[in-house]
Amino acid sequence: MAAAEVEREVTTTISLGVRPVLDAHVNLDTLIQSLDADNQSVVAQVLAANEPTALLLALKGAGRGNRFMVNKSGTTIGRAVDSGIFLDDVTVSRKHATITFDQEFTFTDSGSLNGSYLNNERATTSVLKSGDEIQIGKFHLVFISNKSSGTNSKSDNK
């Protein structure tokens, strides 16, 4: 029986549910005002930068309070140790998503098993706006950028 049997890889999907961290009535200015002085200073630097720059603030998850910088060269997000944004949890794929810049910042899910959510909607490819909430596994991140045309958008999945 063992010789003819083909070895199979077993994968599972973990459903975490999608719950917003930010209250629908909270705008980006209110969020920034609620941050501690150190985070407010970093956000101010991002918003005042001359080069296209963005920041992801972790609002929920094991890395709560962490800040991740994204510049115009973009970044990778995942559980692989060489990811630009390393999210260490089994709910995150090794190569989960990327953020790129070409006139505006764009979020792209890399075909992850558990998917990615932008403003509580499943996202594959979406243009990011300041105030957008990204959920990757257990991590809830808020996107803040000096190069976005609006705030708190809904995803434009393609």
Short mmCIF file of C-alpha atoms in Angstrom, two decimals:
data_model
loop_
_atom_site.label_atom_id
_atom_site.label_comp_id
_atom_site.label_asym_id
_atom_site.label_seq_id
_atom_site.Cartn_x
_atom_site.Cartn_y
_atom_site.Cartn_z
CA MET A 1 0.00 0.00 0.00
CA ALA A 2 2.79 2.46 0.87
CA ALA A 3 4.71 2.16 -2.42
CA ALA A 4 1.78 3.18 -4.62
CA GLU A 5 0.50 5.90 -2.30
CA VAL A 6 1.43 9.45 -3.29
CA GLU A 7 2.66 11.75 -0.53
CA ARG A 8 0.31 14.72 -0.14
CA GLU A 9 0.80 18.10 1.48
CA VAL A 10 -1.92 19.06 3.92
CA THR A 11 -2.93 22.70 4.28
CA THR A 12 -5.62 24.37 6.30
CA THR A 13 -7.28 27.74 6.33
CA ILE A 14 -7.78 29.52 9.64
CA SER A 15 -10.83 31.74 9.74
CA LEU A 16 -10.26 34.61 12.16
CA GLY A 17 -13.28 36.70 11.34
CA VAL A 18 -12.97 40.29 10.24
CA ARG A 19 -13.55 42.87 12.92
CA PRO A 20 -12.41 46.45 12.59
CA VAL A 21 -10.00 47.83 15.16
CA LEU A 22 -10.97 51.39 14.38
CA ASP A 23 -14.45 52.67 15.15
CA ALA A 24 -16.19 53.71 11.92
CA HIS A 25 -16.58 57.21 13.39
CA VAL A 26 -12.85 57.64 14.06
CA ASN A 27 -11.00 59.50 11.35
CA LEU A 28 -7.26 59.62 10.78
CA ASP A 29 -6.76 62.88 12.71
CA THR A 30 -8.50 61.43 15.76
CA LEU A 31 -6.36 58.29 15.53
CA ILE A 32 -3.16 60.34 15.33
CA GLN A 33 -4.21 62.44 18.32
CA SER A 34 -4.79 59.26 20.35
CA LEU A 35 -1.20 58.06 19.79
CA ASP A 36 1.59 58.60 22.30
CA ALA A 37 4.04 61.48 21.70
CA ASP A 38 6.70 59.23 20.14
CA ASN A 39 4.29 57.79 17.55
CA GLN A 40 2.82 61.23 16.86
CA SER A 41 6.34 62.49 16.13
CA VAL A 42 7.03 59.61 13.70
CA VAL A 43 3.68 60.17 11.93
CA ALA A 44 4.46 63.89 11.60
CA GLN A 45 7.83 63.05 10.02
CA VAL A 46 6.17 60.68 7.53
CA LEU A 47 3.56 63.26 6.56
CA ALA A 48 6.23 65.98 6.13
CA ALA A 49 8.67 63.84 4.08
CA ASN A 50 9.58 64.97 0.55
CA GLU A 51 9.97 61.45 -0.84
CA PRO A 52 6.96 59.11 -1.06
CA THR A 53 6.86 57.53 2.38
CA ALA A 54 4.35 55.48 4.33
CA LEU A 55 4.00 53.97 7.75
CA LEU A 56 2.09 50.95 8.98
CA LEU A 57 1.10 51.07 12.65
CA ALA A 58 0.20 47.74 14.28
CA LEU A 59 -2.97 48.30 16.30
CA LYS A 60 -3.71 44.67 17.10
CA GLY A 61 -1.75 41.44 17.15
CA ALA A 62 1.42 40.16 18.74
CA GLY A 63 3.34 43.21 17.53
CA ARG A 64 0.86 45.78 18.80
CA GLY A 65 2.45 49.22 18.81
CA ASN A 66 5.10 48.34 16.21
CA ARG A 67 5.80 50.74 13.36
CA PHE A 68 6.87 49.65 9.89
CA MET A 69 8.23 52.14 7.36
CA VAL A 70 7.48 51.81 3.65
CA ASN A 71 9.28 53.95 1.08
CA LYS A 72 8.89 54.32 -2.66
CA SER A 73 10.93 51.17 -3.33
CA GLY A 74 8.11 49.23 -1.63
CA THR A 75 8.26 46.30 0.75
CA THR A 76 7.24 42.70 1.28
CA ILE A 77 5.05 41.48 4.13
CA GLY A 78 5.14 37.96 5.49
CA ARG A 79 6.37 35.32 7.89
CA ALA A 80 9.62 34.74 5.98
CA VAL A 81 12.54 36.16 7.94
CA ASP A 82 13.72 38.14 4.91
CA SER A 83 10.40 40.03 4.62
CA GLY A 84 10.58 43.80 4.86
CA ILE A 85 7.72 43.61 7.36
CA PHE A 86 8.11 40.41 9.37
CA LEU A 87 4.86 39.24 10.98
CA ASP A 88 5.66 36.17 13.06
CA ASP A 89 2.43 34.17 13.32
CA VAL A 90 1.10 31.00 11.66
CA THR A 91 -1.89 32.99 10.33
CA VAL A 92 0.52 34.87 8.04
CA SER A 93 1.93 33.27 4.88
CA ARG A 94 5.67 33.34 4.32
CA LYS A 95 5.22 35.66 1.35
CA HIS A 96 1.84 37.14 2.22
CA ALA A 97 1.66 40.51 0.46
CA THR A 98 3.56 43.45 -1.01
CA ILE A 99 3.24 47.21 -0.99
CA THR A 100 4.62 48.94 -4.09
CA PHE A 101 4.78 52.54 -5.24
CA ASP A 102 4.13 53.88 -8.74
CA GLN A 103 2.52 57.33 -8.35
CA GLU A 104 0.60 55.87 -5.37
CA PHE A 105 1.01 53.05 -2.88
CA THR A 106 -0.63 49.76 -3.88
CA PHE A 107 -1.29 46.73 -1.68
CA THR A 108 -1.20 43.30 -3.35
CA ASP A 109 -1.97 39.97 -1.70
CA SER A 110 0.52 37.36 -2.95
CA GLY A 111 -2.01 34.53 -3.09
CA SER A 112 -1.83 33.91 0.66
CA LEU A 113 -3.79 31.02 2.12
CA ASN A 114 -5.77 33.10 4.64
CA GLY A 115 -6.07 36.18 2.44
CA SER A 116 -5.74 39.86 3.26
CA TYR A 117 -8.40 42.38 4.15
CA LEU A 118 -8.49 46.10 3.46
CA ASN A 119 -11.11 48.00 5.42
CA ASN A 120 -12.83 44.70 6.27
CA GLU A 121 -13.15 43.58 2.65
CA ARG A 122 -11.08 40.81 1.11
CA ALA A 123 -8.38 42.42 -1.01
CA THR A 124 -6.23 41.18 -3.84
CA THR A 125 -4.91 44.47 -5.27
CA SER A 126 -5.93 47.86 -3.92
CA VAL A 127 -4.67 51.43 -3.95
CA LEU A 128 -3.92 52.49 -0.37
CA LYS A 129 -5.10 55.71 1.25
CA SER A 130 -4.11 57.14 4.61
CA GLY A 131 -6.31 55.65 7.30
CA ASP A 132 -6.86 52.33 5.51
CA GLU A 133 -6.88 49.34 7.83
CA ILE A 134 -5.07 46.23 6.61
CA GLN A 135 -5.71 42.88 8.29
CA ILE A 136 -3.19 40.13 7.72
CA GLY A 137 -3.88 37.12 9.92
CA LYS A 138 -4.15 38.34 13.51
CA PHE A 139 -2.43 41.63 12.69
CA HIS A 140 -4.38 44.86 12.17
CA LEU A 141 -2.29 47.63 10.62
CA VAL A 142 -3.22 51.21 9.80
CA PHE A 143 -1.65 52.77 6.70
CA ILE A 144 -0.48 56.40 6.90
CA SER A 145 1.20 58.12 3.94
CA ASN A 146 2.27 61.51 2.66
CA LYS A 147 1.37 60.46 -0.89
CA SER A 148 -2.30 59.49 -0.79
CA SER A 149 -5.10 61.31 -2.52
CA GLY A 150 -7.69 60.64 0.19
CA THR A 151 -8.33 59.05 3.56
CA ASN A 152 -10.25 56.08 4.93
CA SER A 153 -11.12 54.64 1.50
CA LYS A 154 -12.90 51.43 0.67
CA SER A 155 -10.87 48.87 -1.23
CA ASP A 156 -10.91 48.89 -5.00
CA ASN A 157 -10.24 45.22 -5.59
CA LYS A 158 -9.14 44.32 -9.08
#
